[in-house]
PDB file of C-alpha atoms in Angstrom:
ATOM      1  CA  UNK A   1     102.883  86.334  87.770  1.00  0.00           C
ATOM      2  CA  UNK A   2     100.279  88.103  85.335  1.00  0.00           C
ATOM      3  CA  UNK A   3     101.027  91.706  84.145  1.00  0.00           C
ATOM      4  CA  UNK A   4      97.581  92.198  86.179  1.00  0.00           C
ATOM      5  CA  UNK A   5      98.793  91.012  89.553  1.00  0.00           C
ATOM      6  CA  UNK A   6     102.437  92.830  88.263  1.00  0.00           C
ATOM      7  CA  UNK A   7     100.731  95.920  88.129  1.00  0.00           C
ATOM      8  CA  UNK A   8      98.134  95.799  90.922  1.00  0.00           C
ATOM      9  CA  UNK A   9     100.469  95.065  93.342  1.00  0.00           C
ATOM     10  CA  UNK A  10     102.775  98.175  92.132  1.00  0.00           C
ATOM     11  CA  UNK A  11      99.711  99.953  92.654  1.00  0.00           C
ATOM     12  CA  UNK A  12      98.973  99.138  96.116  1.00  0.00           C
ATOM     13  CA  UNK A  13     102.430  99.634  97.144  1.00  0.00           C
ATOM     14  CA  UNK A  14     101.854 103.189  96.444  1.00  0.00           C
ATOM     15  CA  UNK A  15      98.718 103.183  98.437  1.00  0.00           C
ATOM     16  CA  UNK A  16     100.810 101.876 101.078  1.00  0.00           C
ATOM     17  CA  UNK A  17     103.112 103.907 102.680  1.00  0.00           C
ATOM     18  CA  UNK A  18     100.025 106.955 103.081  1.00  0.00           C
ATOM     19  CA  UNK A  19      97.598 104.599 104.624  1.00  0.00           C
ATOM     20  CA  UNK A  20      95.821 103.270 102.552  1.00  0.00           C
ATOM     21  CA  UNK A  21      94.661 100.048 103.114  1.00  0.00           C
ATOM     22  CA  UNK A  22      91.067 100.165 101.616  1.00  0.00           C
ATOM     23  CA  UNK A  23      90.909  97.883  98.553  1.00  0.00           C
ATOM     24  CA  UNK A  24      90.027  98.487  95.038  1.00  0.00           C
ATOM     25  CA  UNK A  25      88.228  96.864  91.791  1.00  0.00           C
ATOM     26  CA  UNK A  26      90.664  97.060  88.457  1.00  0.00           C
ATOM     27  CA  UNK A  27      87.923  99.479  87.238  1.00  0.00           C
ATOM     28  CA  UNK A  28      88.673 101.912  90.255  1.00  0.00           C
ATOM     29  CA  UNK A  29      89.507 105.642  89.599  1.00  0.00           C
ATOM     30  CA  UNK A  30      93.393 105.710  90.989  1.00  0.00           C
ATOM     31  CA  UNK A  31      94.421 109.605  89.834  1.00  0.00           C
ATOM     32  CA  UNK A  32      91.425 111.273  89.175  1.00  0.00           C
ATOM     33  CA  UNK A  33      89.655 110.141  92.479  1.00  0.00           C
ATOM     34  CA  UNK A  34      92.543 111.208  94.359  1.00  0.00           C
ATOM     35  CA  UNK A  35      94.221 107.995  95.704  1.00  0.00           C
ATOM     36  CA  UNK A  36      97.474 108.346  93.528  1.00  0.00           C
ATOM     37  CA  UNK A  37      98.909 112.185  93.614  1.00  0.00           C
ATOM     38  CA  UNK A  38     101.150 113.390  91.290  1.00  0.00           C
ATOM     39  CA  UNK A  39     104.437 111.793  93.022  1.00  0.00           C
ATOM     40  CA  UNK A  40     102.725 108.523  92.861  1.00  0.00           C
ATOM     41  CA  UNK A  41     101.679 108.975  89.171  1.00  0.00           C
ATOM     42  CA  UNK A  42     105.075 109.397  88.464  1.00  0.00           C
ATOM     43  CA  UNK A  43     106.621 106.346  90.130  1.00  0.00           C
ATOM     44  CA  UNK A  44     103.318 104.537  88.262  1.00  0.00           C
ATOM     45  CA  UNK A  45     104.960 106.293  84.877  1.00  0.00           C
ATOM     46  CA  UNK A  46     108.544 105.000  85.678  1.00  0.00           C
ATOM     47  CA  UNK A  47     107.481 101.492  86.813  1.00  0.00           C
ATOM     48  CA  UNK A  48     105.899 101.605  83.496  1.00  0.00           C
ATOM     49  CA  UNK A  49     108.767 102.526  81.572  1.00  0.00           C
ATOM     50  CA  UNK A  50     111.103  99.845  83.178  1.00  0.00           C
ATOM     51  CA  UNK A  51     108.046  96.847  83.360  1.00  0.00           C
ATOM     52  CA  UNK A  52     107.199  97.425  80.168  1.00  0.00           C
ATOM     53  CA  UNK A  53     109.712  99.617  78.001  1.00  0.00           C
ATOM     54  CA  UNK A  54     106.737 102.217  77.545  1.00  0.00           C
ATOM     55  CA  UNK A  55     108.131 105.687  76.212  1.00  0.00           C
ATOM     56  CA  UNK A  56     106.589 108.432  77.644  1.00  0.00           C
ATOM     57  CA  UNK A  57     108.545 110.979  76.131  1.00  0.00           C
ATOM     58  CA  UNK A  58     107.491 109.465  72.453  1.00  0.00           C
ATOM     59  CA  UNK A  59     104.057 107.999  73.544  1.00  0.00           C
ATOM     60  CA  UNK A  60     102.852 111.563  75.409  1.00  0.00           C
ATOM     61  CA  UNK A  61     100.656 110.875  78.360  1.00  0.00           C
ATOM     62  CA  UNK A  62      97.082 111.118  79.405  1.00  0.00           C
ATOM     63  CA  UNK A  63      96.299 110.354  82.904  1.00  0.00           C
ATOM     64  CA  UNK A  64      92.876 108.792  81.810  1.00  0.00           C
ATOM     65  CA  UNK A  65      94.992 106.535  80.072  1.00  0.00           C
ATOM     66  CA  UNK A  66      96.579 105.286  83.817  1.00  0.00           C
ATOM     67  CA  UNK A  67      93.578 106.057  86.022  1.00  0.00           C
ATOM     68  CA  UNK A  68      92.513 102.271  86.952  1.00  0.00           C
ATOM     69  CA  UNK A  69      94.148  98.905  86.461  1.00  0.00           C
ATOM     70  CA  UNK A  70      92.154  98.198  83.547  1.00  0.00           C
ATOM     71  CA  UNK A  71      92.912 101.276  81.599  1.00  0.00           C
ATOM     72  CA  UNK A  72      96.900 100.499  82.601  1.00  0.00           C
ATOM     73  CA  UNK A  73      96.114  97.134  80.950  1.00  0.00           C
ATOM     74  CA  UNK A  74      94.080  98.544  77.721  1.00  0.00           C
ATOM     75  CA  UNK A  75      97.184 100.928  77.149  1.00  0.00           C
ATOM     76  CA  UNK A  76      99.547  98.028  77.443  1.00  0.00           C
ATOM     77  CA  UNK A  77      97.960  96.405  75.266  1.00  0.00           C
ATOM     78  CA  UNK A  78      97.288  93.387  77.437  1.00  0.00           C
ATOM     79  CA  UNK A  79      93.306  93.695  77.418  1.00  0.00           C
ATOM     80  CA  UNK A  80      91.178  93.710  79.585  1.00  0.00           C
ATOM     81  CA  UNK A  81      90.499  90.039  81.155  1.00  0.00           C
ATOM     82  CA  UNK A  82      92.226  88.724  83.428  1.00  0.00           C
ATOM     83  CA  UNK A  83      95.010  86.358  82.867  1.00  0.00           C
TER      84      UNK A  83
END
């Protein structure tokens, strides 16, 4: 499994559980649209930290830097194609 399909699915098992079922591009606003709150963008910060040993606490965090699956990917460091 790609670190794409990894984090996409994360991503809609967040939407999940509230409902949402509508789909979404990997260029889709997540946080500042409104689909992930703040409890969500937390579980998106741990899944982080244990997917992908990301440091938070060292790194600092920008929610632009989370707000769609490609910027996830950009900040991992993964790029943006797909895989």
């Amino acid at each position: 499994m790609t670190d794409r399909i990894t984090v996409r699915e994360f991503v809609q098992s967040l939407l999940r559980p509230k409902g949402d079922q509508e789909g979404f591009a990997d260029s889709d606003s997540l946080i500042v649209s409104g689909r992930l709150d703040s409890v969500d963008t937390i579980e998106l910060l741990e899944f982080l930290e244990q997917q992908y040993g990301v440091d938070f606490a060292e790194r600092g965090f920008d929610q632009n830097d989370l707000d769609s699956v490609d910027a996830i990917m950009a900040f991992l460091g993964v790029g943006l194609l797909p895989t």
